[in-house]
XYZ file of C-alpha atoms in Angstrom:
332
model
C 26.308 65.189 22.256
C 24.391 67.244 24.764
C 22.403 66.052 27.781
C 18.880 64.581 27.894
C 16.680 64.822 30.980
C 13.347 63.158 31.625
C 11.342 64.641 34.491
C 7.957 63.684 35.889
C 5.831 66.332 37.536
C 5.052 65.448 41.138
C 1.821 66.419 42.859
C 3.488 69.138 44.942
C 4.910 70.762 41.762
C 1.563 70.857 39.953
C 0.344 74.353 39.136
C 3.814 75.778 38.550
C 4.848 77.422 35.277
C 6.962 75.247 33.003
C 9.983 77.569 33.056
C 9.928 77.819 36.849
C 9.515 74.065 37.206
C 12.566 73.447 34.991
C 14.701 76.049 36.765
C 14.308 74.088 40.010
C 16.358 71.227 38.515
C 20.082 71.399 39.297
C 21.001 70.729 35.650
C 19.190 73.909 34.546
C 20.996 76.713 36.254
C 18.521 79.580 35.830
C 15.008 80.450 34.772
C 16.300 82.453 31.807
C 18.228 79.362 30.627
C 15.038 77.305 30.959
C 13.152 79.871 28.879
C 15.830 79.726 26.179
C 15.584 75.926 26.047
C 11.800 76.171 25.693
C 12.018 78.856 22.979
C 14.492 76.728 21.011
C 12.137 73.737 21.032
C 14.305 71.671 23.357
C 11.517 70.966 25.868
C 8.603 68.586 25.271
C 5.604 68.078 27.539
C 4.042 64.658 26.940
C 5.823 64.628 23.580
C 4.661 68.059 22.438
C 6.214 71.542 22.454
C 4.702 73.806 25.121
C 5.093 77.534 25.926
C 7.075 78.760 28.919
C 3.881 79.730 30.748
C 2.379 76.250 30.436
C 1.034 75.206 33.837
C 2.408 71.777 34.663
C 0.132 69.018 35.932
C 0.907 66.022 38.114
C 2.147 63.064 36.105
C 3.207 65.026 33.027
C 6.389 63.771 31.388
C 8.866 66.560 30.630
C 11.705 65.825 28.202
C 14.581 68.303 28.083
C 17.503 68.338 25.680
C 20.433 70.501 26.798
C 22.721 70.991 23.799
C 26.450 71.388 24.145
C 27.541 75.050 24.016
C 28.307 76.115 20.474
C 31.777 77.494 19.784
C 31.529 81.266 20.056
C 33.983 82.067 17.299
C 35.616 84.598 19.605
C 39.389 84.504 19.710
C 41.246 85.074 22.998
C 43.400 88.202 23.054
C 46.241 88.925 25.459
C 44.916 92.190 26.850
C 46.147 93.069 30.368
C 43.538 92.828 33.111
C 43.598 94.550 36.495
C 42.262 91.644 38.580
C 41.440 92.465 42.210
C 40.078 89.068 43.247
C 39.787 85.638 41.657
C 38.846 82.095 42.644
C 37.275 79.127 40.847
C 33.899 80.886 40.609
C 34.280 84.661 40.421
C 36.595 87.368 39.107
C 36.501 90.980 40.291
C 38.432 93.404 38.114
C 38.875 97.105 37.486
C 37.914 98.013 33.923
C 39.797 100.951 32.417
C 38.049 103.667 30.446
C 38.104 102.973 26.718
C 37.633 99.208 27.008
C 34.366 97.878 25.543
C 32.886 95.082 27.651
C 31.660 92.716 24.933
C 31.611 92.487 21.121
C 29.115 94.732 19.372
C 28.773 96.541 16.092
C 32.076 98.319 15.469
C 33.839 96.375 18.232
C 34.472 92.853 16.968
C 37.818 92.561 18.772
C 39.782 94.113 21.612
C 36.989 93.839 24.189
C 36.986 92.745 27.814
C 35.427 89.449 26.693
C 38.394 88.743 24.408
C 40.739 89.453 27.316
C 38.764 87.176 29.653
C 38.919 84.303 27.160
C 42.719 84.525 27.254
C 42.759 84.827 31.048
C 40.342 82.096 32.196
C 39.861 78.487 31.119
C 36.157 78.593 31.980
C 33.547 81.371 31.895
C 29.813 81.391 32.534
C 27.644 80.921 29.446
C 24.263 82.261 30.565
C 24.618 85.720 28.988
C 25.064 84.261 25.519
C 27.952 83.103 23.381
C 29.263 86.631 22.743
C 29.223 87.588 26.442
C 30.913 84.752 28.348
C 31.173 85.499 32.060
C 29.510 88.901 31.789
C 27.115 89.513 34.688
C 26.770 93.292 34.301
C 28.316 95.999 32.165
C 30.023 99.347 32.351
C 29.918 101.851 29.494
C 33.025 101.954 27.328
C 34.297 105.166 28.921
C 33.175 104.432 32.473
C 35.925 102.924 34.599
C 35.824 100.795 37.710
C 34.870 97.539 39.373
C 33.060 94.664 37.678
C 32.054 91.102 38.599
C 32.690 88.229 36.172
C 31.341 84.683 36.562
C 33.584 81.715 35.768
C 30.887 79.047 36.116
C 27.206 78.908 35.223
C 26.140 78.325 38.825
C 27.943 81.505 39.897
C 26.593 83.330 36.856
C 23.014 82.461 37.757
C 23.468 83.396 41.424
C 25.105 86.756 40.689
C 22.489 87.618 38.070
C 19.742 86.846 40.557
C 21.504 88.947 43.221
C 21.495 91.905 40.835
C 17.841 91.322 40.064
C 16.810 91.366 43.741
C 19.139 94.346 44.387
C 21.392 92.647 46.910
C 24.555 93.743 45.070
C 25.804 97.146 46.204
C 27.319 99.260 43.428
C 28.513 102.772 44.147
C 29.878 105.248 41.630
C 31.751 108.523 41.976
C 30.628 111.236 39.559
C 31.605 114.864 39.164
C 28.639 116.806 37.836
C 28.056 120.354 36.660
C 26.430 122.854 39.004
C 25.705 123.184 42.705
C 23.489 120.508 44.265
C 22.028 121.954 47.444
C 20.553 118.898 49.240
C 23.067 116.433 50.641
C 21.081 113.457 49.369
C 18.504 112.769 46.713
C 16.738 110.122 44.663
C 15.910 110.036 40.971
C 13.073 107.641 40.207
C 12.356 108.154 36.513
C 11.795 105.589 33.726
C 14.472 105.265 31.042
C 13.987 104.218 27.441
C 15.400 104.851 23.999
C 15.530 108.546 23.040
C 12.609 109.233 20.667
C 14.764 111.120 18.135
C 18.338 109.883 18.678
C 18.753 106.106 18.669
C 22.273 106.361 20.129
C 20.979 107.942 23.318
C 18.729 106.991 26.190
C 16.346 109.392 27.918
C 13.764 109.728 30.656
C 10.593 108.977 28.728
C 6.986 108.082 29.408
C 6.535 105.423 26.756
C 5.589 101.770 26.727
C 9.180 100.563 26.354
C 10.572 102.623 29.248
C 11.780 100.731 32.308
C 11.672 101.774 35.937
C 15.039 103.265 36.900
C 16.130 104.342 40.367
C 19.347 106.144 41.314
C 20.187 107.668 44.679
C 22.972 110.170 45.244
C 24.897 111.650 48.164
C 26.933 114.836 47.907
C 30.606 114.330 48.796
C 32.016 117.780 48.024
C 30.927 121.062 46.398
C 33.019 123.519 44.374
C 32.539 127.240 43.723
C 31.685 128.581 40.277
C 34.546 129.749 38.053
C 35.034 131.882 34.974
C 33.893 129.201 32.547
C 31.496 127.182 34.688
C 28.742 127.335 37.308
C 30.560 125.181 39.818
C 30.677 121.452 40.386
C 29.430 118.807 42.800
C 31.155 115.514 43.502
C 28.518 112.881 44.228
C 28.317 109.223 45.095
C 25.587 107.460 43.119
C 24.043 104.136 44.045
C 22.207 102.019 41.486
C 19.020 100.172 42.344
C 18.431 99.239 38.697
C 20.915 98.701 35.885
C 19.680 100.540 32.812
C 21.888 101.605 29.930
C 23.589 104.957 30.718
C 21.432 105.202 33.857
C 23.502 107.581 35.996
C 24.396 109.741 33.010
C 20.750 110.049 31.940
C 19.432 110.670 35.439
C 21.995 113.362 36.248
C 21.203 115.139 32.986
C 17.497 114.836 33.821
C 17.974 116.779 37.081
C 20.043 119.418 35.212
C 23.409 118.284 36.581
C 25.073 116.356 33.719
C 28.267 114.437 34.322
C 31.411 116.410 33.531
C 33.055 115.352 30.259
C 30.073 113.280 29.078
C 30.140 113.326 25.243
C 26.501 112.221 24.891
C 24.658 113.873 27.762
C 27.041 116.610 28.909
C 27.326 120.311 28.172
C 30.230 119.923 25.721
C 32.091 123.006 26.915
C 35.798 122.023 26.771
C 36.943 124.435 29.484
C 34.119 123.457 31.803
C 34.935 119.789 31.225
C 38.325 120.220 32.930
C 40.282 118.703 30.069
C 38.401 115.387 30.141
C 37.607 113.479 26.964
C 35.291 111.014 28.749
C 32.697 111.174 31.497
C 33.854 111.628 35.101
C 32.187 108.415 36.242
C 33.925 105.630 38.138
C 32.512 102.472 39.752
C 34.563 102.723 42.916
C 32.810 100.378 45.330
C 31.357 96.886 44.904
C 29.875 94.645 47.563
C 28.200 91.259 47.116
C 27.790 87.823 48.657
C 30.014 85.151 47.162
C 27.688 82.809 45.236
C 29.350 79.638 46.545
C 30.911 80.346 49.933
C 28.364 82.901 51.163
C 31.214 85.212 52.167
C 30.512 88.953 52.141
C 32.973 90.494 49.661
C 33.669 94.221 49.390
C 36.073 96.076 47.090
C 37.030 99.699 46.503
C 38.914 101.227 43.593
C 40.539 104.699 43.748
C 39.962 107.150 40.916
C 42.195 106.604 37.865
C 44.761 109.233 36.975
C 42.731 111.206 34.411
C 39.908 111.766 36.902
C 42.305 112.683 39.713
C 43.935 115.297 37.437
C 40.529 116.811 36.618
C 39.643 116.898 40.320
C 42.958 118.593 41.156
C 42.102 121.466 38.788
C 39.218 122.553 41.019
C 40.407 121.335 44.403
C 41.257 124.856 45.582
C 37.637 125.876 44.917
C 36.227 123.364 47.380
C 33.349 124.627 49.525
C 33.793 121.791 51.984
C 33.385 118.066 52.323
C 30.210 116.458 53.659
C 30.106 113.660 56.214
C 29.702 111.178 53.368
C 32.672 112.821 51.670
C 34.839 112.292 54.730
C 34.110 108.580 54.358
C 34.364 108.266 50.582
C 37.171 110.614 49.536
C 39.980 108.546 51.121
C 38.664 105.479 49.257
C 38.793 107.481 46.040
C 42.439 108.398 46.643
C 41.551 112.074 47.175
C 42.498 112.485 50.846
């Protein structure tokens, strides 16, 4: 049947945008949800449809219809999940390489979403009916830690935390070549590749979005017969663009080892890997309900540890950051 709200704009709310005004109501859990209600014609101002940027005035009568969630049509699937933490609001899990996060063209079943539907009775709805609970994503062949929201309130809070960059996400990546500085920053806009629609790229076009990645060197490895050496780095995301780390490391001429889209595609130099050496090994955030500071680490999976072992005897030494990170990665 849905829910119907009738709100009256007070004097101290006058001058606010309609979407922001609605998002302040506890029944409307986020500004993006408010915008979706407005776009769908479910919000009337004095009996008439208004745009999201309508400036509300004192005394205006705002009618809001919140429809019941439509059935997604997705079927739960009993796919094993590696859950590291769970309560009534949040799930933290380790996603294996090869698992697609949500349904997309060519992946109508067997995704993390299908597994979550079988695992949890309730999942956040704010990302859309085909992405229940999904707050952020990892590429299909990137492994590691992810947050999942079980309720809309948690979903909205975690999404906002990502937006204001208060969630700490750190990745371990083995890249080609020798990186001389111990730390660096890549601040370069990412958009769709102008010639290959399957790829992203650093571009200077209207659709490109600001993208910032920092990295710290953990360990360096000497060059071999079939390669020019390697560097193990820890990358930290300040934005969450598609393929961001992979694109940025290619941009600075140090592509991720094993990367089928952005790598060098030299089998011997890829250390036997059939996917990118990229693992989300550390996640830290504030619990959206309790306010507790939560932190998780996830050692490298077996395929990445085997690749690392193939060059371990060529190590040129571990940095101070490496001394901290390598034990967490299961490498010391």
